[in-house]
Structure formats: C-alpha cells, structure tokens
Amino acid sequence: MFFGFLLWPSTTQTLPYDDEQQALDEQITIKISHVVAQNTPKGLAAQHFANLVEQKSNGHIDVQVFANAVLYNDETELAALQHNDVQMIMPTVSKMTTEVPAWAVLDIPYLFHDAQHVERFFTSEEAQQLLAMSSVDNVIPRAFWANGFKHFLSELPITKIDDFQQQYVRIMDSHILKEQFTLLDATPITLAFQDIFSNAKAQTYTIQENTFSNIASKNIDGFQPYVTVSAHGLLSYVVLINEDFYTQLPPDVQQIIDEALHETTAWHFAQSAQLNKQAYATLQQRAEISTLSDIEKRRFQQRMAPIYEAYANTHYKQIIDTFAQ
Ligand code: SIN
C-alpha cells in the first residue's frame, strides 16, 4: 500500500471494505491558495510544485491550486491556512513581517544587487535559518521564493524622487515599505492585492511598486501608464504549510512534498526572470517606460538612510551582504 492511512480529516469517510475503494482511501488532497494570476512567477511555481507532487506520488496526492484569490485573499489566507482550510499558501514576505519581524530585512531597499545575489542567498543554509525564525502558530515556513525586483508604476511620470512628494502610494502591509514612502514625503496606503486595480481606477492612490509580471497581469498600466525601472526592492514569497497537516503525514508523503518543494525552488528562479522579461516586453507595447537615473537612485538611497541605519548591524543584513560577492 503506497500510503499507510488517510490523513485528511475533512475527506475521511467510513466505507465498507472494498478493493476498488482503495485508491479513494489513499488519496490525499493539498489545497494551495494564492492571490495572483496563474501566468505569474508564483502562479507557475505553485502549479509546477503541484505537477511534481502528482507525478512523484503517481496521482495519490492531489494538489489543487486556486489562483487569483478565488478562495482566500491577502487578509484571509493565513487564518485559512492555520485552520487547515487550505494546506499551503505563499504570501509575500512583506505581508508576513508583522507576524515575523525578522523577515523585514528582505524589504530593505536596494538590499539585493541582482537576481544572482537573490538566488545565492535564498538557496543558502543562512536563508533556511532566517526562514526558521517564524513562530506563527500551526504554520511551518518551507522556502523563500522570489518574483523579482519591484519598479514604480504611476499616473504621472516619475523622473526624480521629489515626484513622490504628496502622492498616495499603494504598499503591502510592511513597516519598512511604509517608512520607505514616508521618507519620500508620500502617503503610504496599505491595500490588499485584490484591491489594487479598483483603487487605481478610483485614483485612491497614484503610485505603486510592483514587478513587471504583477503589473502586466493585473492590467494596472491602463490607469497608471508610467513605468519607472528602479529595481529598488525585492518581491519575495514565503511558502507556508499547515503544521498539523504536514507532521501527521507518513514519511514517504513528506519526502515527496519536500523533494517537490526543493526542485520547484531551484526551478523557479530562471522561470521568474523569464516571465518578468516577457511582461516587460508586454509593457513596452502598452506603457511609457523610463529608467531611474543613477543620480536619482543615489538620492533615493540617501533618503533611505534611517532604514539603513536601523538595519546596518543586524545579523541577517550582514549575512545577505556577504552573498553579494
Ligand atoms: C503577490 O505577488 O503575491 C502580490 C504582490 C502585491 O500585493 O503587490
């Protein structure tokens, strides 16, 4: 028998013994909920993981991926995970920094130099230690994934950092992101991902930061047509699994999940870069694209001094810096 017993309480059924029911009894379902489109770095990585698990288990583990916040959104997905209504989610690290303050280090502007720097750190033993800093109830953090670098999207062109003055900027719920825009004399507004389109349309905010893939897949450039390439911050994810669910799985099932996660983490870096490249090409057709000049980047970094000072000597900031070499 491939798996010892059925572990998924909500589908447990008491059936009379019947050979033909064996497969039903052995089936394990993993529901994954996320908030972005399928054709995005997170959407494709979640699906890749699902395919690997199904292949490795010969179909005995059924992984169902629910995209676009159809099941749960930014505000509800963590509680749904803790209650085992879904078994896995992969929120942005920024949105988890209230629960796990140590992870805020990943929100520091211009922390990562390039995609290779991100990959070197995210696949390191030290990243595993940072991951383990979570003590969120009934949740095991399993991997960091990266979408890519964030850039600015705006209703009016941004050519210098003074252009942020008195503007409303949509942010994810993170104190560093809040401080980043406050330091630019703008007003940060925390909005869940599912609300950014309607609020861009309603002009509740006029600037946001996001990756090319999230901007293009949400069609927000229809309202905010100016893209300023800045690569000033990383949009990263943390893959979370329900602890009770995972720890009660037989070792062979855990091993399949672990292997599939490991392989997906290794696979997704190139995939994310490719999707953001494609999204950039799409935006070239639809939006006005410019690049933040080196002088303005330096001015931006100078303005972020209070954030750098607060984090300069923190353990993980120093470790991440060492991976830049
Ligand atoms: C995501 O990529 O999961 C959403 C990012 C955002 O809220 O901007």
mmCIF file of C-alpha atoms and ligand atoms in Angstrom:
data_model
loop_
_atom_site.group_PDB
_atom_site.id
_atom_site.type_symbol
_atom_site.label_atom_id
_atom_site.label_comp_id
_atom_site.label_asym_id
_atom_site.label_seq_id
_atom_site.Cartn_x
_atom_site.Cartn_y
_atom_site.Cartn_z
ATOM 1 C CA MET A 1 0.000 0.000 0.000
ATOM 2 C CA PHE A 2 1.501 3.333 -1.076
ATOM 3 C CA PHE A 3 0.381 5.362 1.913
ATOM 4 C CA GLY A 4 -0.470 3.884 5.268
ATOM 5 C CA PHE A 5 -3.742 5.603 6.005
ATOM 6 C CA LEU A 6 -5.880 8.574 5.154
ATOM 7 C CA LEU A 7 -4.762 11.725 6.887
ATOM 8 C CA TRP A 8 -7.058 14.336 5.556
ATOM 9 C CA PRO A 9 -9.809 14.739 8.154
ATOM 10 C CA SER A 10 -12.362 16.646 6.106
ATOM 11 C CA THR A 11 -12.458 13.884 3.472
ATOM 12 C CA THR A 12 -12.285 10.925 5.861
ATOM 13 C CA GLN A 13 -15.053 8.505 5.079
ATOM 14 C CA THR A 14 -16.010 5.242 6.733
ATOM 15 C CA LEU A 15 -16.660 2.852 3.894
ATOM 16 C CA PRO A 16 -17.288 -0.878 3.895
ATOM 17 C CA TYR A 17 -14.178 -2.776 2.758
ATOM 18 C CA ASP A 18 -13.983 -2.802 -0.998
ATOM 19 C CA ASP A 19 -10.844 -3.337 -3.094
ATOM 20 C CA GLU A 20 -11.978 -0.739 -5.577
ATOM 21 C CA GLN A 21 -12.199 1.881 -2.825
ATOM 22 C CA GLN A 22 -8.510 1.527 -2.009
ATOM 23 C CA ALA A 23 -7.436 4.426 -4.229
ATOM 24 C CA LEU A 24 -10.076 6.710 -2.705
ATOM 25 C CA ASP A 25 -8.910 5.835 0.797
ATOM 26 C CA GLU A 26 -5.320 6.604 -0.142
ATOM 27 C CA GLN A 27 -5.964 9.940 -1.785
ATOM 28 C CA ILE A 28 -4.511 12.987 -0.070
ATOM 29 C CA THR A 29 -5.544 16.453 -1.135
ATOM 30 C CA ILE A 30 -3.423 19.552 -0.759
ATOM 31 C CA LYS A 31 -5.157 22.832 -1.485
ATOM 32 C CA ILE A 32 -2.972 25.816 -2.345
ATOM 33 C CA SER A 33 -4.432 29.309 -2.331
ATOM 34 C CA HIS A 34 -2.711 32.364 -3.753
ATOM 35 C CA VAL A 35 -3.706 35.835 -4.881
ATOM 36 C CA VAL A 36 -2.000 36.365 -8.246
ATOM 37 C CA ALA A 37 -2.748 35.195 -11.780
ATOM 38 C CA GLN A 38 -1.751 31.712 -12.960
ATOM 39 C CA ASN A 39 0.718 33.052 -15.502
ATOM 40 C CA THR A 40 2.967 34.774 -12.970
ATOM 41 C CA PRO A 41 6.108 33.595 -11.171
ATOM 42 C CA LYS A 42 4.157 32.459 -8.097
ATOM 43 C CA GLY A 43 1.259 31.029 -10.115
ATOM 44 C CA LEU A 44 3.562 28.923 -12.295
ATOM 45 C CA ALA A 45 5.755 27.822 -9.387
ATOM 46 C CA ALA A 46 2.681 26.666 -7.439
ATOM 47 C CA GLN A 47 1.486 24.704 -10.482
ATOM 48 C CA HIS A 48 4.953 23.246 -11.078
ATOM 49 C CA PHE A 49 5.036 22.051 -7.469
ATOM 50 C CA ALA A 50 1.551 20.539 -7.889
ATOM 51 C CA ASN A 51 2.594 18.671 -11.050
ATOM 52 C CA LEU A 52 5.759 17.335 -9.420
ATOM 53 C CA VAL A 53 3.879 16.068 -6.360
ATOM 54 C CA GLU A 54 1.264 14.373 -8.521
ATOM 55 C CA GLN A 55 3.934 12.731 -10.704
ATOM 56 C CA LYS A 56 6.057 11.600 -7.777
ATOM 57 C CA SER A 57 3.043 10.122 -5.972
ATOM 58 C CA ASN A 58 1.543 8.522 -9.086
ATOM 59 C CA GLY A 59 -1.527 10.654 -8.568
ATOM 60 C CA HIS A 60 -2.089 9.649 -4.956
ATOM 61 C CA ILE A 61 -1.565 13.207 -3.794
ATOM 62 C CA ASP A 62 -3.931 15.594 -5.491
ATOM 63 C CA VAL A 63 -2.651 19.176 -5.355
ATOM 64 C CA GLN A 64 -5.276 21.773 -6.218
ATOM 65 C CA VAL A 65 -4.072 25.305 -6.928
ATOM 66 C CA PHE A 66 -6.539 28.175 -6.521
ATOM 67 C CA ALA A 67 -5.205 31.402 -8.095
ATOM 68 C CA ASN A 68 -6.459 34.998 -8.192
ATOM 69 C CA ALA A 69 -7.715 34.984 -4.577
ATOM 70 C CA VAL A 70 -10.753 32.920 -5.597
ATOM 71 C CA LEU A 71 -10.621 31.053 -2.265
ATOM 72 C CA TYR A 72 -8.842 33.421 0.128
ATOM 73 C CA ASN A 73 -7.229 36.821 -0.217
ATOM 74 C CA ASP A 74 -4.315 38.636 1.408
ATOM 75 C CA GLU A 75 -6.374 39.296 4.504
ATOM 76 C CA THR A 76 -7.845 35.829 4.974
ATOM 77 C CA GLU A 77 -5.326 33.299 3.643
ATOM 78 C CA LEU A 78 -3.137 32.998 6.750
ATOM 79 C CA ALA A 79 -6.105 32.206 9.024
ATOM 80 C CA ALA A 80 -7.403 29.746 6.421
ATOM 81 C CA LEU A 81 -4.013 28.010 6.479
ATOM 82 C CA GLN A 82 -3.920 27.895 10.268
ATOM 83 C CA HIS A 83 -7.401 26.324 10.299
ATOM 84 C CA ASN A 84 -6.346 23.820 7.631
ATOM 85 C CA ASP A 85 -8.999 25.086 5.219
ATOM 86 C CA VAL A 86 -6.071 25.159 2.793
ATOM 87 C CA GLN A 87 -2.814 23.340 3.359
ATOM 88 C CA MET A 88 -0.356 25.705 1.649
ATOM 89 C CA ILE A 89 -0.081 29.407 0.858
ATOM 90 C CA MET A 90 2.780 31.560 -0.399
ATOM 91 C CA PRO A 91 2.211 35.176 0.681
ATOM 92 C CA THR A 92 4.731 37.910 0.015
ATOM 93 C CA VAL A 93 7.345 38.114 2.749
ATOM 94 C CA SER A 94 6.393 41.793 3.195
ATOM 95 C CA LYS A 95 2.869 40.784 4.221
ATOM 96 C CA MET A 96 4.270 38.384 6.845
ATOM 97 C CA THR A 97 6.562 40.882 8.554
ATOM 98 C CA THR A 98 4.046 41.760 11.274
ATOM 99 C CA GLU A 99 3.977 38.092 12.305
ATOM 100 C CA VAL A 100 7.696 37.510 11.710
ATOM 101 C CA PRO A 101 9.588 40.810 12.217
ATOM 102 C CA ALA A 102 12.960 39.197 11.348
ATOM 103 C CA TRP A 103 11.803 38.726 7.749
ATOM 104 C CA ALA A 104 11.506 42.516 7.315
ATOM 105 C CA VAL A 105 15.199 42.501 6.424
ATOM 106 C CA LEU A 106 14.171 41.314 2.942
ATOM 107 C CA ASP A 107 12.225 44.576 2.433
ATOM 108 C CA ILE A 108 15.299 46.806 2.793
ATOM 109 C CA PRO A 109 15.598 48.921 -0.378
ATOM 110 C CA TYR A 110 18.470 48.034 -2.722
ATOM 111 C CA LEU A 111 19.484 45.153 -0.448
ATOM 112 C CA PHE A 112 19.959 42.693 -3.309
ATOM 113 C CA HIS A 113 22.258 43.681 -6.163
ATOM 114 C CA ASP A 114 20.888 41.382 -8.842
ATOM 115 C CA ALA A 115 18.962 38.158 -9.412
ATOM 116 C CA GLN A 116 22.074 36.026 -8.794
ATOM 117 C CA HIS A 117 22.524 37.643 -5.409
ATOM 118 C CA VAL A 118 18.910 36.751 -4.535
ATOM 119 C CA GLU A 119 19.363 33.152 -5.669
ATOM 120 C CA ARG A 120 22.661 32.735 -3.796
ATOM 121 C CA PHE A 121 21.064 33.869 -0.553
ATOM 122 C CA PHE A 122 17.685 32.152 -0.999
ATOM 123 C CA THR A 123 19.308 28.757 -1.601
ATOM 124 C CA SER A 124 21.748 29.087 1.295
ATOM 125 C CA GLU A 125 21.796 27.487 4.722
ATOM 126 C CA GLU A 126 21.536 31.019 6.151
ATOM 127 C CA ALA A 127 18.232 31.575 4.339
ATOM 128 C CA GLN A 128 16.974 28.373 5.996
ATOM 129 C CA GLN A 129 17.912 29.894 9.352
ATOM 130 C CA LEU A 130 16.070 33.113 8.535
ATOM 131 C CA LEU A 131 13.094 31.027 7.408
ATOM 132 C CA ALA A 132 13.094 29.203 10.733
ATOM 133 C CA MET A 133 12.714 32.484 12.660
ATOM 134 C CA SER A 134 8.933 32.160 12.361
ATOM 135 C CA SER A 135 6.869 31.134 15.342
ATOM 136 C CA VAL A 136 3.497 31.532 13.673
ATOM 137 C CA ASP A 137 1.061 29.122 15.254
ATOM 138 C CA ASN A 138 0.447 25.884 13.327
ATOM 139 C CA VAL A 139 2.479 27.033 10.322
ATOM 140 C CA ILE A 140 5.807 25.706 9.004
ATOM 141 C CA PRO A 141 7.742 28.010 6.666
ATOM 142 C CA ARG A 142 9.350 25.844 3.985
ATOM 143 C CA ALA A 143 11.037 28.048 1.357
ATOM 144 C CA PHE A 144 11.601 31.553 0.141
ATOM 145 C CA TRP A 145 10.681 32.167 -3.483
ATOM 146 C CA ALA A 146 11.373 35.323 -5.479
ATOM 147 C CA ASN A 147 9.178 37.014 -8.049
ATOM 148 C CA GLY A 148 11.724 39.675 -8.988
ATOM 149 C CA PHE A 149 12.550 43.310 -8.466
ATOM 150 C CA LYS A 150 9.905 45.951 -7.922
ATOM 151 C CA HIS A 151 9.683 49.085 -10.027
ATOM 152 C CA PHE A 152 7.399 52.107 -9.858
ATOM 153 C CA LEU A 153 4.129 52.443 -11.706
ATOM 154 C CA SER A 154 2.423 55.827 -11.684
ATOM 155 C CA GLU A 155 -0.258 58.042 -13.092
ATOM 156 C CA LEU A 156 2.294 60.774 -13.820
ATOM 157 C CA PRO A 157 5.928 60.263 -14.841
ATOM 158 C CA ILE A 158 8.494 59.760 -12.074
ATOM 159 C CA THR A 159 11.903 61.046 -13.066
ATOM 160 C CA LYS A 160 13.184 62.184 -9.684
ATOM 161 C CA ILE A 161 12.491 61.251 -6.115
ATOM 162 C CA ASP A 162 10.809 64.631 -5.488
ATOM 163 C CA ASP A 163 7.987 63.333 -7.708
ATOM 164 C CA PHE A 164 6.792 61.247 -4.744
ATOM 165 C CA GLN A 165 6.027 64.326 -2.675
ATOM 166 C CA GLN A 166 2.409 64.454 -1.512
ATOM 167 C CA GLN A 167 1.463 61.450 -3.617
ATOM 168 C CA TYR A 168 -0.512 58.457 -2.329
ATOM 169 C CA VAL A 169 1.411 55.244 -2.779
ATOM 170 C CA ARG A 170 -0.050 51.767 -2.500
ATOM 171 C CA ILE A 171 2.030 49.439 -0.348
ATOM 172 C CA MET A 172 1.863 45.929 1.007
ATOM 173 C CA ASP A 173 1.468 45.748 4.764
ATOM 174 C CA SER A 174 5.092 46.188 5.912
ATOM 175 C CA HIS A 175 6.605 48.761 8.224
ATOM 176 C CA ILE A 176 9.735 49.152 6.086
ATOM 177 C CA LEU A 177 7.669 49.829 2.979
ATOM 178 C CA LYS A 178 5.623 52.324 4.981
ATOM 179 C CA GLU A 179 8.774 54.063 6.115
ATOM 180 C CA GLN A 180 10.278 53.976 2.612
ATOM 181 C CA PHE A 181 7.480 56.121 1.193
ATOM 182 C CA THR A 182 7.105 58.301 4.261
ATOM 183 C CA LEU A 183 10.789 59.165 3.822
ATOM 184 C CA LEU A 184 9.936 60.235 0.265
ATOM 185 C CA ASP A 185 7.252 62.611 1.648
ATOM 186 C CA ALA A 186 4.460 60.493 0.219
ATOM 187 C CA THR A 187 1.483 58.940 1.982
ATOM 188 C CA PRO A 188 1.579 55.139 2.007
ATOM 189 C CA ILE A 189 -1.749 53.334 1.713
ATOM 190 C CA THR A 190 -1.887 49.654 2.579
ATOM 191 C CA LEU A 191 -4.060 47.760 0.130
ATOM 192 C CA ALA A 192 -4.506 44.051 -0.492
ATOM 193 C CA PHE A 193 -3.534 42.828 -3.945
ATOM 194 C CA GLN A 194 -7.129 42.116 -4.951
ATOM 195 C CA ASP A 195 -7.964 45.802 -4.353
ATOM 196 C CA ILE A 196 -5.185 47.466 -6.312
ATOM 197 C CA PHE A 197 -6.974 47.509 -9.668
ATOM 198 C CA SER A 198 -10.210 49.111 -8.434
ATOM 199 C CA ASN A 199 -8.314 51.608 -6.310
ATOM 200 C CA ALA A 200 -6.018 52.567 -9.189
ATOM 201 C CA LYS A 201 -9.152 53.161 -11.256
ATOM 202 C CA ALA A 202 -10.706 55.219 -8.434
ATOM 203 C CA GLN A 203 -7.405 57.130 -8.052
ATOM 204 C CA THR A 204 -7.236 56.324 -4.335
ATOM 205 C CA TYR A 205 -3.520 56.105 -4.962
ATOM 206 C CA THR A 206 -1.376 57.311 -7.859
ATOM 207 C CA ILE A 207 1.856 55.343 -7.468
ATOM 208 C CA GLN A 208 2.705 51.776 -6.598
ATOM 209 C CA GLU A 209 5.707 49.479 -6.611
ATOM 210 C CA ASN A 210 5.496 46.060 -8.180
ATOM 211 C CA THR A 211 7.156 43.599 -10.522
ATOM 212 C CA PHE A 212 6.614 43.711 -14.286
ATOM 213 C CA SER A 213 4.722 40.406 -14.137
ATOM 214 C CA ASN A 214 2.267 41.607 -11.487
ATOM 215 C CA ILE A 215 1.757 44.951 -13.239
ATOM 216 C CA ALA A 216 1.145 43.412 -16.669
ATOM 217 C CA SER A 217 -1.051 40.553 -15.428
ATOM 218 C CA LYS A 218 -3.267 42.958 -13.459
ATOM 219 C CA ASN A 219 -3.516 45.441 -16.362
ATOM 220 C CA ILE A 220 -2.985 48.309 -13.926
ATOM 221 C CA ASP A 221 -0.966 50.189 -16.510
ATOM 222 C CA GLY A 222 -4.321 51.078 -18.069
ATOM 223 C CA PHE A 223 -4.723 53.617 -15.236
ATOM 224 C CA GLN A 224 -1.095 54.178 -14.311
ATOM 225 C CA PRO A 225 0.746 54.174 -17.625
ATOM 226 C CA TYR A 226 4.213 55.282 -16.462
ATOM 227 C CA VAL A 227 6.704 52.585 -15.505
ATOM 228 C CA THR A 228 9.943 53.727 -13.889
ATOM 229 C CA VAL A 229 12.522 50.964 -13.871
ATOM 230 C CA SER A 230 14.202 51.226 -10.487
ATOM 231 C CA ALA A 231 14.695 47.672 -9.151
ATOM 232 C CA HIS A 232 14.693 49.259 -5.702
ATOM 233 C CA GLY A 233 13.249 46.331 -3.788
ATOM 234 C CA LEU A 234 12.599 42.618 -3.970
ATOM 235 C CA LEU A 235 9.181 40.996 -4.162
ATOM 236 C CA SER A 236 9.705 37.724 -2.357
ATOM 237 C CA TYR A 237 7.418 34.960 -1.159
ATOM 238 C CA VAL A 238 7.444 32.518 1.693
ATOM 239 C CA VAL A 239 5.974 29.062 1.169
ATOM 240 C CA LEU A 240 3.949 28.078 4.229
ATOM 241 C CA ILE A 241 2.366 24.725 5.071
ATOM 242 C CA ASN A 242 -0.083 23.784 7.813
ATOM 243 C CA GLU A 243 1.940 22.171 10.598
ATOM 244 C CA ASP A 244 -0.645 19.679 11.911
ATOM 245 C CA PHE A 245 -1.363 18.515 8.376
ATOM 246 C CA TYR A 246 2.302 18.091 7.449
ATOM 247 C CA THR A 247 3.519 16.464 10.656
ATOM 248 C CA GLN A 248 0.783 13.820 10.540
ATOM 249 C CA LEU A 249 1.679 12.741 7.010
ATOM 250 C CA PRO A 250 3.563 9.456 6.611
ATOM 251 C CA PRO A 251 7.325 9.945 5.992
ATOM 252 C CA ASP A 252 7.104 8.878 2.332
ATOM 253 C CA VAL A 253 4.470 11.546 1.656
ATOM 254 C CA GLN A 254 6.515 14.174 3.489
ATOM 255 C CA GLN A 255 9.505 13.180 1.403
ATOM 256 C CA ILE A 256 7.585 13.682 -1.837
ATOM 257 C CA ILE A 257 6.458 17.136 -0.711
ATOM 258 C CA ASP A 258 9.978 18.061 0.422
ATOM 259 C CA GLU A 259 11.580 16.911 -2.831
ATOM 260 C CA ALA A 260 8.989 18.685 -4.966
ATOM 261 C CA LEU A 261 9.463 21.893 -2.994
ATOM 262 C CA HIS A 262 13.215 21.674 -3.272
ATOM 263 C CA GLU A 263 13.025 21.100 -7.029
ATOM 264 C CA THR A 264 10.469 23.878 -7.511
ATOM 265 C CA THR A 265 12.609 26.320 -5.559
ATOM 266 C CA ALA A 266 15.597 25.500 -7.764
ATOM 267 C CA TRP A 267 13.426 25.711 -10.918
ATOM 268 C CA HIS A 268 11.567 28.936 -10.231
ATOM 269 C CA PHE A 269 14.445 31.457 -10.330
ATOM 270 C CA ALA A 270 15.006 31.212 -14.102
ATOM 271 C CA GLN A 271 11.257 30.922 -14.674
ATOM 272 C CA SER A 272 10.526 34.114 -12.709
ATOM 273 C CA ALA A 273 13.206 36.011 -14.630
ATOM 274 C CA GLN A 274 11.760 34.803 -17.941
ATOM 275 C CA LEU A 275 8.192 35.796 -17.013
ATOM 276 C CA ASN A 276 9.278 39.254 -15.900
ATOM 277 C CA LYS A 277 11.194 39.661 -19.162
ATOM 278 C CA GLN A 278 8.071 38.749 -21.134
ATOM 279 C CA ALA A 279 5.950 41.088 -19.006
ATOM 280 C CA TYR A 280 8.456 43.885 -19.613
ATOM 281 C CA ALA A 281 8.121 43.315 -23.374
ATOM 282 C CA THR A 282 4.324 43.497 -22.999
ATOM 283 C CA LEU A 283 4.583 46.739 -21.031
ATOM 284 C CA GLN A 284 6.863 48.206 -23.700
ATOM 285 C CA GLN A 285 3.873 47.960 -26.045
ATOM 286 C CA ARG A 286 1.375 49.399 -23.588
ATOM 287 C CA ALA A 287 3.126 51.799 -21.185
ATOM 288 C CA GLU A 288 5.636 54.634 -21.078
ATOM 289 C CA ILE A 289 8.859 53.185 -19.732
ATOM 290 C CA SER A 290 11.807 55.112 -18.356
ATOM 291 C CA THR A 291 14.695 54.235 -16.045
ATOM 292 C CA LEU A 292 15.505 55.958 -12.782
ATOM 293 C CA SER A 293 18.843 57.701 -13.325
ATOM 294 C CA ASP A 294 21.888 56.745 -11.259
ATOM 295 C CA ILE A 295 21.824 60.180 -9.632
ATOM 296 C CA GLU A 296 18.197 59.707 -8.548
ATOM 297 C CA LYS A 297 18.941 56.157 -7.344
ATOM 298 C CA ARG A 298 21.686 57.572 -5.145
ATOM 299 C CA ARG A 299 19.331 60.279 -3.868
ATOM 300 C CA PHE A 300 16.730 57.593 -3.138
ATOM 301 C CA GLN A 301 19.303 55.577 -1.191
ATOM 302 C CA GLN A 302 20.438 58.664 0.721
ATOM 303 C CA ARG A 303 16.831 59.333 1.683
ATOM 304 C CA MET A 304 16.553 55.760 2.984
ATOM 305 C CA ALA A 305 19.374 56.413 5.487
ATOM 306 C CA PRO A 306 17.162 55.911 8.587
ATOM 307 C CA ILE A 307 16.209 52.437 7.334
ATOM 308 C CA TYR A 308 19.819 51.519 6.564
ATOM 309 C CA GLU A 309 20.976 52.843 9.938
ATOM 310 C CA ALA A 310 18.346 50.826 11.777
ATOM 311 C CA TYR A 311 19.375 47.624 9.972
ATOM 312 C CA ALA A 312 23.104 48.154 9.321
ATOM 313 C CA ASN A 313 24.344 45.932 12.102
ATOM 314 C CA THR A 314 21.625 43.348 12.162
ATOM 315 C CA HIS A 315 22.761 39.782 11.768
ATOM 316 C CA TYR A 316 20.825 38.854 8.627
ATOM 317 C CA LYS A 317 21.505 42.125 6.821
ATOM 318 C CA GLN A 318 25.227 41.402 7.235
ATOM 319 C CA ILE A 319 24.826 37.814 6.080
ATOM 320 C CA ILE A 320 22.846 38.843 2.992
ATOM 321 C CA ASP A 321 25.531 41.419 2.195
ATOM 322 C CA THR A 322 28.164 38.685 2.204
ATOM 323 C CA PHE A 323 26.241 36.832 -0.510
ATOM 324 C CA ALA A 324 26.627 39.827 -2.832
ATOM 325 C CA GLN A 325 30.234 38.830 -3.548
HETATM 326 C C1 SIN B 1 1.844 38.842 -4.864
HETATM 327 O O1 SIN B 1 2.716 38.834 -5.741
HETATM 328 O O2 SIN B 1 1.509 37.871 -4.216
HETATM 329 C C2 SIN B 1 1.109 40.133 -4.584
HETATM 330 C C3 SIN B 1 2.004 41.291 -4.511
HETATM 331 C C4 SIN B 1 1.284 42.567 -4.099
HETATM 332 O O3 SIN B 1 0.437 42.555 -3.200
HETATM 333 O O4 SIN B 1 1.578 43.606 -4.688
#
